[in-house]
mmCIF file of C-alpha atoms and ligand atoms in Angstrom:
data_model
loop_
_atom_site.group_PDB
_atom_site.id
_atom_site.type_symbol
_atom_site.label_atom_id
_atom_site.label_comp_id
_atom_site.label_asym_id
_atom_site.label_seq_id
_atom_site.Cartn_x
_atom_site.Cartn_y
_atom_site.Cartn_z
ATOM 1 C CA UNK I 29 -34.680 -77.417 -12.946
ATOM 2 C CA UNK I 30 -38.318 -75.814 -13.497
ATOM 3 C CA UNK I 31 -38.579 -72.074 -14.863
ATOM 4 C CA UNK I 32 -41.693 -70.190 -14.995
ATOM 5 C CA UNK I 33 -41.206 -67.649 -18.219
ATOM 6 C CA UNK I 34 -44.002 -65.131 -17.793
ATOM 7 C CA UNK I 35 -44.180 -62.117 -20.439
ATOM 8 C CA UNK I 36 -46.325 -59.002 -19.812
ATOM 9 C CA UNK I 37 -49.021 -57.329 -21.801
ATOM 10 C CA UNK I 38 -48.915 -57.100 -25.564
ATOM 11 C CA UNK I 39 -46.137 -59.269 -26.018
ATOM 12 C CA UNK I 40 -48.997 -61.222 -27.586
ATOM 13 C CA UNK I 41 -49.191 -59.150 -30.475
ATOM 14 C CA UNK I 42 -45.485 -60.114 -31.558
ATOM 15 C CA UNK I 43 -45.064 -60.266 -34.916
ATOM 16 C CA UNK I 44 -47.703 -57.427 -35.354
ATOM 17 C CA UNK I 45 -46.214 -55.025 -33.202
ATOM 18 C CA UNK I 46 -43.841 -52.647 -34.542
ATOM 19 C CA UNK I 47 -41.931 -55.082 -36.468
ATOM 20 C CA UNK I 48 -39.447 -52.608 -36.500
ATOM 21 C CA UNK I 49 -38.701 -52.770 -33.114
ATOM 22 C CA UNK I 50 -39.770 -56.353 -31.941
ATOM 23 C CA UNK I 51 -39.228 -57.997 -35.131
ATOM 24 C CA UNK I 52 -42.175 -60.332 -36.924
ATOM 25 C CA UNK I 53 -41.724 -63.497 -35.623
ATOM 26 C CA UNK I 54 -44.767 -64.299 -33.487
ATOM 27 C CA UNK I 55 -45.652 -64.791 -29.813
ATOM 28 C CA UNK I 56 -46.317 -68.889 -30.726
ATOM 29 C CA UNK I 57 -42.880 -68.582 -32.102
ATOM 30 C CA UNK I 58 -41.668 -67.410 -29.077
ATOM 31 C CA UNK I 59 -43.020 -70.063 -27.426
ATOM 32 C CA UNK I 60 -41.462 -72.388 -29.541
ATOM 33 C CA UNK I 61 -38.338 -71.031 -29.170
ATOM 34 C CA UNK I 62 -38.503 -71.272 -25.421
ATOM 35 C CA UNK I 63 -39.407 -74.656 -24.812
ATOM 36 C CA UNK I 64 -36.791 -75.754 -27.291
ATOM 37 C CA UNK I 65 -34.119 -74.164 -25.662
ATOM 38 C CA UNK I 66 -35.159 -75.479 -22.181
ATOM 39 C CA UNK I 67 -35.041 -79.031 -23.745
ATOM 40 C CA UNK I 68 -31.005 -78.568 -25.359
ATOM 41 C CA UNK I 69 -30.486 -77.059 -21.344
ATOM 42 C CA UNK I 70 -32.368 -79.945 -19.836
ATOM 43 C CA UNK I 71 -34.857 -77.497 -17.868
ATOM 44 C CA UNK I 72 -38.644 -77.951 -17.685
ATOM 45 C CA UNK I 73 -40.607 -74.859 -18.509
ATOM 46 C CA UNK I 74 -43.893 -73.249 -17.807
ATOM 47 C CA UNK I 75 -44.069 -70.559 -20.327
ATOM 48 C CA UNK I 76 -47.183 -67.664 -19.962
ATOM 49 C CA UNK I 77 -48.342 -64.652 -20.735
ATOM 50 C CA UNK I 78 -50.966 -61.818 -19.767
ATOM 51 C CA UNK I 79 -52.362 -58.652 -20.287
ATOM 52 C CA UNK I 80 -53.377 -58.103 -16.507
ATOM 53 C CA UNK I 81 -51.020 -56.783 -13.729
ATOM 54 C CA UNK I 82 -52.644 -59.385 -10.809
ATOM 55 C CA UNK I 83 -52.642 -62.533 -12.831
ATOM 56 C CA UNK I 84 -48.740 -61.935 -13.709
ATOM 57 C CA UNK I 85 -48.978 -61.315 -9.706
ATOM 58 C CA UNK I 86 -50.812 -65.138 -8.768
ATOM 59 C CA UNK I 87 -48.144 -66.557 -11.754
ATOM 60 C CA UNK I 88 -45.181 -65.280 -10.102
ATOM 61 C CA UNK I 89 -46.976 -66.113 -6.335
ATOM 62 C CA UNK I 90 -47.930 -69.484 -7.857
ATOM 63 C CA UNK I 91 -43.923 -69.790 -8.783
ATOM 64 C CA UNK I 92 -43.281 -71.066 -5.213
ATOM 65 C CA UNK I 93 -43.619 -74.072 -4.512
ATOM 66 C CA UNK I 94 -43.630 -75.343 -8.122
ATOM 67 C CA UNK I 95 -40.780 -73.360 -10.056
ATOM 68 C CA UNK I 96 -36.939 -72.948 -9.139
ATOM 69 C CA UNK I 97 -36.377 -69.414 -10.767
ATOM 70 C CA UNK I 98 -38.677 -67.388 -13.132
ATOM 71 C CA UNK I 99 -37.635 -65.644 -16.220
ATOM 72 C CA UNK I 100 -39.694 -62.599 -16.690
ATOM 73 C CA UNK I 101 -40.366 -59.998 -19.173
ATOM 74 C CA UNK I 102 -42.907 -57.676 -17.543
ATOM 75 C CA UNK I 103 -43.564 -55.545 -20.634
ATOM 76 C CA UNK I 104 -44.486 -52.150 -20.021
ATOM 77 C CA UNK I 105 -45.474 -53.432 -16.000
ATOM 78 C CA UNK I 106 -41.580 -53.265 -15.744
ATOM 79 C CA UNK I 107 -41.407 -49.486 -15.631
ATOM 80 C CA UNK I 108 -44.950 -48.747 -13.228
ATOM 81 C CA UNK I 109 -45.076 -51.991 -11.602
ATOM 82 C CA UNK I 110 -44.200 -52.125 -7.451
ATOM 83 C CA UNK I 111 -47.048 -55.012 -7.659
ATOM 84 C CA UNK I 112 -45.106 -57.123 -9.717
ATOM 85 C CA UNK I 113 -42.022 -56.075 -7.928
ATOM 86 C CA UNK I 114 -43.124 -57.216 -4.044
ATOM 87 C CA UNK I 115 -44.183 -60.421 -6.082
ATOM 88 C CA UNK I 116 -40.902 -61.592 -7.030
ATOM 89 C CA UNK I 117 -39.574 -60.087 -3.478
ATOM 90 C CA UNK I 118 -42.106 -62.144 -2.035
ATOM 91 C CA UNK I 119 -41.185 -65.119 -3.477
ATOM 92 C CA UNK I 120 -37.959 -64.738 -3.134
ATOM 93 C CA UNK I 121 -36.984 -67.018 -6.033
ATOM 94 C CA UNK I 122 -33.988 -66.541 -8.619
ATOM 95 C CA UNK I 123 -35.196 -63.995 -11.148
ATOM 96 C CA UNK I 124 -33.923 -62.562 -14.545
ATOM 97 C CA UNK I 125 -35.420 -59.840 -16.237
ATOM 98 C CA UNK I 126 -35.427 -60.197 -20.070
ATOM 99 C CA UNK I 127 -36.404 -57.434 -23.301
ATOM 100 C CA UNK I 128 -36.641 -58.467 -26.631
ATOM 101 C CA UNK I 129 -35.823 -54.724 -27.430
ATOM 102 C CA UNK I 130 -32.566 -52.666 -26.328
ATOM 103 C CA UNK I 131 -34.608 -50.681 -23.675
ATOM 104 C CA UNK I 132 -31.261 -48.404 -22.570
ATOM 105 C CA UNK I 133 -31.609 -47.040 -26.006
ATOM 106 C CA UNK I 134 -35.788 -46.033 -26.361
ATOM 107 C CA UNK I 135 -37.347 -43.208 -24.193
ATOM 108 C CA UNK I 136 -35.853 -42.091 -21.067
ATOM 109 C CA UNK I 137 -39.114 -43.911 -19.181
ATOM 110 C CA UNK I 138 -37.984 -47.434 -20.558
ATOM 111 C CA UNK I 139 -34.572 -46.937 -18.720
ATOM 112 C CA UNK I 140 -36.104 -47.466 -15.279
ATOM 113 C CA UNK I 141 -37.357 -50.875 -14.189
ATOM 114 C CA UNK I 142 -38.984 -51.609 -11.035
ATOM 115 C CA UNK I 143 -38.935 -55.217 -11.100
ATOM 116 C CA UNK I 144 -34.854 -55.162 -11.879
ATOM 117 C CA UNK I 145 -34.915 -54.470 -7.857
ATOM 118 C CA UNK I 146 -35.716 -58.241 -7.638
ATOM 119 C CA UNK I 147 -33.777 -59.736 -9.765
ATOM 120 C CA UNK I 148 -30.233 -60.964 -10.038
ATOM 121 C CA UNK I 149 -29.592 -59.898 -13.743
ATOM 122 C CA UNK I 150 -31.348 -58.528 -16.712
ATOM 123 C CA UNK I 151 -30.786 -59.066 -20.291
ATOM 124 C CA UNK I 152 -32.004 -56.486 -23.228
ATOM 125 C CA UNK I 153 -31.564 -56.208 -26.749
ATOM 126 C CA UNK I 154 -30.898 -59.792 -27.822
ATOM 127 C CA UNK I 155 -34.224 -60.867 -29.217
ATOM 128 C CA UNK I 156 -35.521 -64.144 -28.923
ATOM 129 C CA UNK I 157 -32.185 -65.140 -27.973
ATOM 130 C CA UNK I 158 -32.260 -62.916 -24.275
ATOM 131 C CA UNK I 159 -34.928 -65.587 -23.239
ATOM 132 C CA UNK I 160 -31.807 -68.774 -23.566
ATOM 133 C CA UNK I 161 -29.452 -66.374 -22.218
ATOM 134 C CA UNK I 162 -31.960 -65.924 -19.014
ATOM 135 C CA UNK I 163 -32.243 -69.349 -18.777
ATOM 136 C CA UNK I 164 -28.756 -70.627 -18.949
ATOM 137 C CA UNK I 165 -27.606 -68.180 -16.699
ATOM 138 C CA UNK I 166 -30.217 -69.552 -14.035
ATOM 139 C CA UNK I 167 -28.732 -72.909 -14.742
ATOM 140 C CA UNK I 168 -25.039 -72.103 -14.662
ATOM 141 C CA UNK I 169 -26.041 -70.026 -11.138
ATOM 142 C CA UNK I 170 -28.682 -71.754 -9.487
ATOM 143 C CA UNK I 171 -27.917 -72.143 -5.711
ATOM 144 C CA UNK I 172 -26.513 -75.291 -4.224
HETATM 145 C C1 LIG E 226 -40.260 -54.779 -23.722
HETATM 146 C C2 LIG E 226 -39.796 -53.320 -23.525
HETATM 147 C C3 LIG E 226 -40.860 -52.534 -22.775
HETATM 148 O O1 LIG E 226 -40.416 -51.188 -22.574
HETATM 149 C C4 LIG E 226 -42.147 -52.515 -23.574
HETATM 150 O O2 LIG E 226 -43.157 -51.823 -22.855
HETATM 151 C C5 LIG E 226 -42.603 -53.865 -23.980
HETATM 152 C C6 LIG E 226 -41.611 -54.855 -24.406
HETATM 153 C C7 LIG E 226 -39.263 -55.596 -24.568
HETATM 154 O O3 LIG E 226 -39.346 -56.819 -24.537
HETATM 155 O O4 LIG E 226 -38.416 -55.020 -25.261
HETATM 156 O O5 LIG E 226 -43.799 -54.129 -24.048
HETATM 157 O O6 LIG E 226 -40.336 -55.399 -22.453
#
């Protein structure tokens, strides 16, 4: 099974970031912790990440065709974004929505997610760890 995990803008700056909130483990560290976890679930990943609305639009448009289900953490895009949300409609591929942070409990804006619309679950507030739980759900739930 191939996954496309795409994270949104700044998740680059992990580690820098209010460490408070995101932690300071890094964004390579994230990496590293995703393509490990694919390998102990026996799923191929593509992991990315961008600062710019359109190119997380051509990832998740690329997605067809190549991947089986995307993982996605849209960032901040999650709460403006109807782009990135007719992407994944568009596609039409199985979709989880992760956050490294417990969005339910921030600002009222970080409540409402656009890109939830299109996808079959969403996982917040377990770190590093949301990104294994994404992915093992797609596994345990992939279509026949
Ligand atoms: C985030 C939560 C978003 O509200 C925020 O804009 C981010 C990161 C998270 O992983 O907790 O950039 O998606």
């Amino acid at each position: 099974m191939k996954i496309l995990v795409l994270n949104g803008p700044n998740l680059n700056m992990l580690g820098l970031r209010e460490p408070g909130i995101y932690g300071s483990q890094t964004y390579d560290d994230l990496v590293a912790f995703v393509q490990q976890s694919a390998q102990a679930l026996g799923m191929q990943v593509d992991i990315r990440q961008s600062n710019h609305e359109g190119e997380l639009v051509t990832c998740i448009q690329q997605a067809r065709g190549t991947a089986d289900a995307i993982v996605i953490n849209p960032a901040a895009y999650t709460h403006t974004s109807v782009a990135i949300l007719d992407a994944l409609l568009a596609v039409n591929l199985p979709a989880v929505e992760v956050h490294l942070s417990d969005v339910h409990s921030r600002e009222d804006f970080r409540r409402m997610s656009y890109c939830a619309r299109a996808c079959q679950h969403v996982i917040a507030g377990q770190g590093f760890d949301g990104y294994r739980t994404a992915m093992a759900w797609l596994k345990k739930n992939r279509p026949e």
